[in-house]
mmCIF file of C-alpha atoms in Angstrom:
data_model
loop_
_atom_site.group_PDB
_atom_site.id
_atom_site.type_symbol
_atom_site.label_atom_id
_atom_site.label_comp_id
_atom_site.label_asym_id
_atom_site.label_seq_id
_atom_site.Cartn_x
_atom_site.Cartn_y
_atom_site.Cartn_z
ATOM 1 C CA UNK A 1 48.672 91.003 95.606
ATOM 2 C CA UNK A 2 47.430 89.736 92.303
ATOM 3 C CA UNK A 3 51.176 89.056 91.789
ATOM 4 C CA UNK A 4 50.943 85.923 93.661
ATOM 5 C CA UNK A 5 51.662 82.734 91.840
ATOM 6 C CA UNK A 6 51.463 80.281 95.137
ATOM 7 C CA UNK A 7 51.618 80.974 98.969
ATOM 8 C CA UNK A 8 53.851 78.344 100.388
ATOM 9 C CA UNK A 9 54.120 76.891 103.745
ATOM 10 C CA UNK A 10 57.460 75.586 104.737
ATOM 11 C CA UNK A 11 56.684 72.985 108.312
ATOM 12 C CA UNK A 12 59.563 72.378 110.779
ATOM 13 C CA UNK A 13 58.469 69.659 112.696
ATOM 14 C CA UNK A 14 59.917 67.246 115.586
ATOM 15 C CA UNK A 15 59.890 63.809 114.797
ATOM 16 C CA UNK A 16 59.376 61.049 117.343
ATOM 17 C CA UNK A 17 60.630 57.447 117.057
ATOM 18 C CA UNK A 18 56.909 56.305 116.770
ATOM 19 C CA UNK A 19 55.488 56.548 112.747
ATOM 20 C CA UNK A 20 51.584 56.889 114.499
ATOM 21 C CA UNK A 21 52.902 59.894 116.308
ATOM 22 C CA UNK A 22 54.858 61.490 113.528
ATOM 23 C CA UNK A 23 51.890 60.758 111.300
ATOM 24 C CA UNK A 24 49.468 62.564 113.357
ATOM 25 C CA UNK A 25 51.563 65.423 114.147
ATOM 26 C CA UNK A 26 51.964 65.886 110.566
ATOM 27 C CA UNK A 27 48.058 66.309 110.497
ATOM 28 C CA UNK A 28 48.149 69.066 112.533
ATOM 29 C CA UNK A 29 50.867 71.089 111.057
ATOM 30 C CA UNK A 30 49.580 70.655 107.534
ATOM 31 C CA UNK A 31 46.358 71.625 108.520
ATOM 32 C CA UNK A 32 48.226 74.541 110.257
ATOM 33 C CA UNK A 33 49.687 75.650 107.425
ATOM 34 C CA UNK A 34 46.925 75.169 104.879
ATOM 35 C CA UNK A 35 44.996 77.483 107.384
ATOM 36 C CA UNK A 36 47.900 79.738 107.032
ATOM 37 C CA UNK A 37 46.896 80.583 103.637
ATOM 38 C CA UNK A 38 49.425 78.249 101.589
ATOM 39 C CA UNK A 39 48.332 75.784 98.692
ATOM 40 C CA UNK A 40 51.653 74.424 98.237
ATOM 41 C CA UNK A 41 53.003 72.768 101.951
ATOM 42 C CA UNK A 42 56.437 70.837 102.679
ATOM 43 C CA UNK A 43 56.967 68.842 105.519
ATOM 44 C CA UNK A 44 60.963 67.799 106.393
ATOM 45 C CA UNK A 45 63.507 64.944 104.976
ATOM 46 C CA UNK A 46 62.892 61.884 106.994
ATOM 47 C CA UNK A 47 59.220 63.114 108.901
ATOM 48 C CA UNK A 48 57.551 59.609 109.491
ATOM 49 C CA UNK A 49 60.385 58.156 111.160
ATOM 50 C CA UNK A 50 63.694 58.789 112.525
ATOM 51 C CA UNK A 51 67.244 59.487 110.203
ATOM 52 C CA UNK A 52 70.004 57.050 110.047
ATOM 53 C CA UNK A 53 70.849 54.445 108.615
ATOM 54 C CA UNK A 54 70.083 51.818 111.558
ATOM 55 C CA UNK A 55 66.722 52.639 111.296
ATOM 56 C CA UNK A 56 65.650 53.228 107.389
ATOM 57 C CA UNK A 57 64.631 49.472 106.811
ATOM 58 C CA UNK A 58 62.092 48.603 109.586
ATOM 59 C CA UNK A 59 60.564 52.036 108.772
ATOM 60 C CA UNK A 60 60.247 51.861 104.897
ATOM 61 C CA UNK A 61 56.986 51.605 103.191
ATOM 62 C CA UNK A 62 56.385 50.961 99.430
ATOM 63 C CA UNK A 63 54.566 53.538 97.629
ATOM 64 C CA UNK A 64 51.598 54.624 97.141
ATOM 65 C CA UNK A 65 50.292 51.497 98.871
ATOM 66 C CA UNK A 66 52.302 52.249 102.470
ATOM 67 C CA UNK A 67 50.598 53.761 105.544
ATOM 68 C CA UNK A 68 52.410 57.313 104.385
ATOM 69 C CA UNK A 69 51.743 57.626 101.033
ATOM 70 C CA UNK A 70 48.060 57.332 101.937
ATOM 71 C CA UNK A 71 48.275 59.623 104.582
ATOM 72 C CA UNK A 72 50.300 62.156 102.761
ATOM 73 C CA UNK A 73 46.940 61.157 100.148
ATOM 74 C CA UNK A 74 44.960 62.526 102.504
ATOM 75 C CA UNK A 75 46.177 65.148 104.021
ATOM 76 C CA UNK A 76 46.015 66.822 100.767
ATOM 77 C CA UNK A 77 42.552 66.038 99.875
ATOM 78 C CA UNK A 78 41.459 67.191 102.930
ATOM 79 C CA UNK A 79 43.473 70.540 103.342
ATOM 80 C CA UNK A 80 43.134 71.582 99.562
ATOM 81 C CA UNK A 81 46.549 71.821 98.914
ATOM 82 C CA UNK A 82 49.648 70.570 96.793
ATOM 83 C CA UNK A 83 51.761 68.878 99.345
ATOM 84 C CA UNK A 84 55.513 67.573 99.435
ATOM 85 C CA UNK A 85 56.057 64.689 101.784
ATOM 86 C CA UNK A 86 59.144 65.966 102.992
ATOM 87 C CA UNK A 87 60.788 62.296 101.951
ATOM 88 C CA UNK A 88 60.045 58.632 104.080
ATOM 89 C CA UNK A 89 62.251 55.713 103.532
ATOM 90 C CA UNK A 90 60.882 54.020 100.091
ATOM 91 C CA UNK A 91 61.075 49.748 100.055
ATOM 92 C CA UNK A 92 60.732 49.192 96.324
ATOM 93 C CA UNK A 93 61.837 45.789 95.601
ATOM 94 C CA UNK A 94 64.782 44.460 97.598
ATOM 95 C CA UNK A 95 66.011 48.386 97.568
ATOM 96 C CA UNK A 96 65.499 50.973 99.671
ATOM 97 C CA UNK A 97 65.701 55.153 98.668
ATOM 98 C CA UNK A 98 65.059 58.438 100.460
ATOM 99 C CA UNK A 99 61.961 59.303 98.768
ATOM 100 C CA UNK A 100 59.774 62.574 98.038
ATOM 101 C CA UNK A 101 56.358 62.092 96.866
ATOM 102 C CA UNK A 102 53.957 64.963 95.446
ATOM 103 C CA UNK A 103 49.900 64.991 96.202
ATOM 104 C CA UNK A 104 47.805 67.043 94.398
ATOM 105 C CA UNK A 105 44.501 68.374 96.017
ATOM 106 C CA UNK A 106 42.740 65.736 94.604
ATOM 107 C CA UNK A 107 44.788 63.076 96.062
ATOM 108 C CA UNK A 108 47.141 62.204 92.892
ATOM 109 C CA UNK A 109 50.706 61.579 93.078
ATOM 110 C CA UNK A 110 52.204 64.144 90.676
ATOM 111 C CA UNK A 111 55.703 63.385 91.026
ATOM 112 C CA UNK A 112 58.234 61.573 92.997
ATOM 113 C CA UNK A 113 61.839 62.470 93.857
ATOM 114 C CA UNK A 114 64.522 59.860 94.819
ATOM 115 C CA UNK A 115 67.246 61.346 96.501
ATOM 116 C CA UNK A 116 70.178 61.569 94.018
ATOM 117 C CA UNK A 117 73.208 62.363 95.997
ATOM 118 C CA UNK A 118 73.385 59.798 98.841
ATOM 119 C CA UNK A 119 74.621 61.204 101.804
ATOM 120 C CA UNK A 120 77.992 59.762 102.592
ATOM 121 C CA UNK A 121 80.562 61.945 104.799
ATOM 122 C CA UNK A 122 83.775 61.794 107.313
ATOM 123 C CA UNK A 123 84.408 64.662 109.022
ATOM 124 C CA UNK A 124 87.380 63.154 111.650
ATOM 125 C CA UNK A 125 86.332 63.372 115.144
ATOM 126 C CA UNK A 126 82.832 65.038 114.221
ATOM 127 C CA UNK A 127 80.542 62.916 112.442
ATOM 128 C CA UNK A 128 80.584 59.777 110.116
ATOM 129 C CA UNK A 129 77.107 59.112 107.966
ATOM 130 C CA UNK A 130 77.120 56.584 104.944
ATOM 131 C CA UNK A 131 73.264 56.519 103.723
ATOM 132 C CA UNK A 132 75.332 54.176 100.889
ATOM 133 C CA UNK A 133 75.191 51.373 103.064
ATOM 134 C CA UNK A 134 71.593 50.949 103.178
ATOM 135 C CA UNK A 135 70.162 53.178 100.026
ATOM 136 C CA UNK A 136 70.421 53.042 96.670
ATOM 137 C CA UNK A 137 69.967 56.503 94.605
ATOM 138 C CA UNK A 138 67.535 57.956 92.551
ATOM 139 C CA UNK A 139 68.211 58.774 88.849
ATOM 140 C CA UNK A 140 65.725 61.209 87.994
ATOM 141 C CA UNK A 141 65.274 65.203 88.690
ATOM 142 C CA UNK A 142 61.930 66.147 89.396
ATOM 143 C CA UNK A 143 59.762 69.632 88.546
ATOM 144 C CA UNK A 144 56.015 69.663 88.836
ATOM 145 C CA UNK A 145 53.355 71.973 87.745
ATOM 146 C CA UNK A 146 51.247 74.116 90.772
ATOM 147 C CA UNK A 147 48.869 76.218 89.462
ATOM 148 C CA UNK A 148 51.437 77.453 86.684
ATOM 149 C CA UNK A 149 54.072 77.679 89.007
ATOM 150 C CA UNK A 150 56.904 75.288 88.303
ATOM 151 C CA UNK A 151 58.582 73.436 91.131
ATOM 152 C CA UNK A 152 61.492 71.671 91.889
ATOM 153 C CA UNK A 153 62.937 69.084 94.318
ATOM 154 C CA UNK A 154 65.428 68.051 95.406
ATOM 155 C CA UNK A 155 66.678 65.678 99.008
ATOM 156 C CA UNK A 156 69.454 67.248 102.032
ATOM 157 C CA UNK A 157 72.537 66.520 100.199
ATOM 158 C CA UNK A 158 71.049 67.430 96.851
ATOM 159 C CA UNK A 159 71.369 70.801 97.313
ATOM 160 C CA UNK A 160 74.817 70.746 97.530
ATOM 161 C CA UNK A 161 74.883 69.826 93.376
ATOM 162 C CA UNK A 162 74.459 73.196 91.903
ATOM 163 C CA UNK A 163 74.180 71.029 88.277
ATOM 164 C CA UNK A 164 71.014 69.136 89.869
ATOM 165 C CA UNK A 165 69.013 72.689 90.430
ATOM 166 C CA UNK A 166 70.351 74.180 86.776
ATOM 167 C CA UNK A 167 68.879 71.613 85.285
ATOM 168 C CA UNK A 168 65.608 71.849 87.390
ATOM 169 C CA UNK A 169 65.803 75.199 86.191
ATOM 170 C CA UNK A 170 66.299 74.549 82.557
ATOM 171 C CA UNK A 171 62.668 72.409 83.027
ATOM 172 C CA UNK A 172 61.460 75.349 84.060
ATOM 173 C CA UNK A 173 61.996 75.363 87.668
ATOM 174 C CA UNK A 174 60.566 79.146 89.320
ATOM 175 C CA UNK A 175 60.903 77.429 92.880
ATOM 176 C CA UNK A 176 63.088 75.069 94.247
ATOM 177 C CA UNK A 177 62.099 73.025 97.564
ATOM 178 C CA UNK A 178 64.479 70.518 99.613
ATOM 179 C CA UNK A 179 63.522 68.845 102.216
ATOM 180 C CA UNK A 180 66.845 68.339 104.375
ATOM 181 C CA UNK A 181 68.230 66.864 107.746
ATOM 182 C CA UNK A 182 71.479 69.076 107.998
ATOM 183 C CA UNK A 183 73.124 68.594 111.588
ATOM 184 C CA UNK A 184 75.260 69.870 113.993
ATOM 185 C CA UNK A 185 78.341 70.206 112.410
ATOM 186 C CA UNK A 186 77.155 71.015 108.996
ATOM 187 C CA UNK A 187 73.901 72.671 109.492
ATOM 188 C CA UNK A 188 75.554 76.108 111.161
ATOM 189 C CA UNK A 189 78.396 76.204 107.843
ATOM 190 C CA UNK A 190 76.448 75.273 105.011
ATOM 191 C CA UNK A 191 72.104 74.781 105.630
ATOM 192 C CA UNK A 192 71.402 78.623 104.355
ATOM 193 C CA UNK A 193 74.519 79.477 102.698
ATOM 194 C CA UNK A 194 73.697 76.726 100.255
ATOM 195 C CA UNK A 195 69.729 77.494 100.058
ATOM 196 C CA UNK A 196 70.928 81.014 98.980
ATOM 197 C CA UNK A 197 73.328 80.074 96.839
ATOM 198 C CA UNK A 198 71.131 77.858 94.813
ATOM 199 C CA UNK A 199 68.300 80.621 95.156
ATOM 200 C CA UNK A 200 71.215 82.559 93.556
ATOM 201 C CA UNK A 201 72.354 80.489 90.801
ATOM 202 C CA UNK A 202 69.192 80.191 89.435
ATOM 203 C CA UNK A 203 67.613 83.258 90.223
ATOM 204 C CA UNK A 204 64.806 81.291 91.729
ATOM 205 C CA UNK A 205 62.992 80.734 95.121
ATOM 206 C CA UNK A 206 64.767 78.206 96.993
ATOM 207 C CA UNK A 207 63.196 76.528 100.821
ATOM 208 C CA UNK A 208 65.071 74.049 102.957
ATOM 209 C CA UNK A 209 62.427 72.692 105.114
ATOM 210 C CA UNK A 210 64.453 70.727 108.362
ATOM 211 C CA UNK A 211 63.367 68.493 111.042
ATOM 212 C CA UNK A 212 62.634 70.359 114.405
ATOM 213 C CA UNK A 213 66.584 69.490 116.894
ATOM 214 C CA UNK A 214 66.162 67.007 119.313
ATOM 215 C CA UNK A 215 69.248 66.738 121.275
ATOM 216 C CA UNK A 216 68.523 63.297 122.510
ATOM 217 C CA UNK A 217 68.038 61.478 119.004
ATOM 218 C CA UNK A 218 70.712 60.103 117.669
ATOM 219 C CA UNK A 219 70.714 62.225 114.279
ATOM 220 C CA UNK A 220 70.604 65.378 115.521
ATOM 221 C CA UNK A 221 68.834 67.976 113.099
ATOM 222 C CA UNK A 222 70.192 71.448 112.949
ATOM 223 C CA UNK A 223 66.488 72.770 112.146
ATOM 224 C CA UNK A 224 66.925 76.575 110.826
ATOM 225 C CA UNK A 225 64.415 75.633 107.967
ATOM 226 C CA UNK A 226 64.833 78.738 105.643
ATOM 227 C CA UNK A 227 62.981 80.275 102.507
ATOM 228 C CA UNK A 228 65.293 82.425 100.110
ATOM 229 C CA UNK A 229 64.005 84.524 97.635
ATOM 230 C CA UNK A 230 65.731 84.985 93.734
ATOM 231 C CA UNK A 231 68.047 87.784 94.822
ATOM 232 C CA UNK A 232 68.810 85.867 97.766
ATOM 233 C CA UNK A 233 67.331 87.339 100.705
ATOM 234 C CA UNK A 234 65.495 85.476 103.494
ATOM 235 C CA UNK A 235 61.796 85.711 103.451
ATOM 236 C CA UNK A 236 61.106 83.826 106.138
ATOM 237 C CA UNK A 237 63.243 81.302 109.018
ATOM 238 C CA UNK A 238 63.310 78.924 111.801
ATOM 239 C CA UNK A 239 65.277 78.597 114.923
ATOM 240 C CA UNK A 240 65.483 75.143 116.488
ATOM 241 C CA UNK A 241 61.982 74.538 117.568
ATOM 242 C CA UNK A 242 59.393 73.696 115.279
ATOM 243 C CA UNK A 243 57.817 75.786 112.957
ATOM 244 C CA UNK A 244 55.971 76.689 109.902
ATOM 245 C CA UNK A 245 57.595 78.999 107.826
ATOM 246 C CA UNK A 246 55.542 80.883 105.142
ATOM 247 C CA UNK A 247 56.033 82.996 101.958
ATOM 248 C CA UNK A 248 54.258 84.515 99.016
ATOM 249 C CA UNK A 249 55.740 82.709 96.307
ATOM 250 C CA UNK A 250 55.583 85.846 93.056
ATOM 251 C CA UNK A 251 56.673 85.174 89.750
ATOM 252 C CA UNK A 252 57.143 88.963 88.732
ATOM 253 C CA UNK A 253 60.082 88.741 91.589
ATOM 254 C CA UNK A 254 61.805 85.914 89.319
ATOM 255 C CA UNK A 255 61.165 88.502 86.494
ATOM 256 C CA UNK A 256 62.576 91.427 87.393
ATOM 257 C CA UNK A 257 66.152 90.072 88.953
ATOM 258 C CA UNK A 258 66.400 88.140 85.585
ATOM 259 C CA UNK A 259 65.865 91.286 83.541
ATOM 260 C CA UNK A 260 68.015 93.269 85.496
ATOM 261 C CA UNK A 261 70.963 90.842 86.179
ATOM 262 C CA UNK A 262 70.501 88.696 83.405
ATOM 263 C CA UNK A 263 72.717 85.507 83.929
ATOM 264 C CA UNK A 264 70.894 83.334 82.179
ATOM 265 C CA UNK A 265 70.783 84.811 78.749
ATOM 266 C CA UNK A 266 74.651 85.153 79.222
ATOM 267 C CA UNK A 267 75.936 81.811 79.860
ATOM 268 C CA UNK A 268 78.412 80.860 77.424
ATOM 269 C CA UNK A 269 77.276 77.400 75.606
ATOM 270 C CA UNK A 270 80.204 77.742 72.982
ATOM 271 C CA UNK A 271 82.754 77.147 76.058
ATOM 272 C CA UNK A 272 80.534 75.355 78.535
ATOM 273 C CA UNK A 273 77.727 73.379 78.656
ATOM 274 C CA UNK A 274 75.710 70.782 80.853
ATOM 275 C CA UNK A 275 73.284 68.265 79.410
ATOM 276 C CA UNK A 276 71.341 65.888 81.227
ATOM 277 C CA UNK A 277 72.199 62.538 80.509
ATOM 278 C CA UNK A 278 69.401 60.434 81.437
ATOM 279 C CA UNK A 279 66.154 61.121 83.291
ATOM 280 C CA UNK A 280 64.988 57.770 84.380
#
């Protein structure tokens, strides 16, 4: 329909402990997806290597001048097509972050996302993670421009901030995308219920693009990768396996549940407000 702001391509994919291979299955899914019909592609949290925190500094690469950040490069030179890099671990320095980057068709980086909210929990007798003791955290919140269409992203534990995605949607934000390794014990509980909530909140479009599971790594990924639209239904989902999930990504849908349920003109600023406090 001439509605259609962006078609989006949302890829579940299994990730091996070798980069080459992860690498050069990510070749094939993009170019998947771009035949699919989207311009605007995600791959997962974590793709070019696998998650935890025993593993994050042998696999880091600085960017843009590391083996993924050309890649990613071009993969979206050669497919046409805005791409997310799902994130890779980032050496900048002597620190290391969860990091998103953003190609443009032409091969530019258009934005890149640190992960804010490291990824520290204890659930007793289910699963201890402390991405603390190796990463450091990003500062900034990141929205970039497709084709008029303004998108926003955020990294796995981001999503659980509902202040990070209001003020991605106070930038502008129509579309929200985050990459995220949710796992067995929190996956099931919270990977969609919080992808709709924040799809929700904002009345926006809201994807949360997982690794494929692979019960024999040692981070397993609850997969499910889901895309919500703004009056939170799903649009499109994975099981376990991978995937690519697609949807039509229309800016008249934004429109119409913020006329008709009107949130944001209605939020009280004399009693409550939130202000970004830096952006650097």
């Amino acid at each position: 329909s001439s509605g259609i702001n962006a078609e989006y391509g949302g890829i579940q994919m299994k990730v091996a402990m070798e980069k080459l291979q992860n690498l050069q299955r990510a070749s094939e899914l993009v170019s998947q997806a771009a035949k699919g019909g989207a311009r605007l592609v995600s791959l997962p949290e974590c793709f070019n290597s696998p998650y935890g925190t025993q593993y994050f500094a042998e696999n880091a690469e600085a960017i843009p001048t590391g083996d993924t950040s050309q890649h990613l490069i071009k993969l979206a030179k050669e497919n046409s097509i805005y791409l997310i890099g799902g994130s890779i671990p980032e050496s900048c320095g002597n620190k290391l972050y969860n990091t998103s980057i953003v190609v443009d068709p032409s091969g530019n980086i258009i934005a890149k996302h640190r992960k804010v909210h490291l990824f520290d929990i204890d659930v007793p007798g289910k699963i201890r993670f402390q991405e603390s003791e190796v990463l450091s955290p990003g500062n900034t919140l990141t929205v970039f421009d497709v084709d008029g269409l303004k998108v926003g992203v955020g990294i796995c534990y981001d999503i659980r901030f509902p202040e990070l995605a209001h003020l991605m949607k106070l930038k502008g934000a129509q579309f929200m995308v985050y990459p995220g390794a949710f796992n067995m014990t929190t996956g099931p509980l919270y990977f969609e219920l919080l992808t709709r909530a924040r799809a929700v909140d904002n009345q926006v479009y809201c994807a949360s693009i997982a690794p494929a599971r692979d019960v024999n790594s040692t981070y397993v990924s609850w997969g499910h990768s889901v895309i919500v639209s703004p009056s939170g239904t799903i649009i499109d989902s994975a099981q376990e396996e991978e995937k690519i999930i697609f949807c039509d990504v229309n800016k008249s849908d934004i429109e119409d549940i913020s006329s008709s349920i009107p949130t944001w003109k209605q939020k009280r600023s004399d009693i409550y407000q939130l202000n970004l406090v830096k952006n650097e």
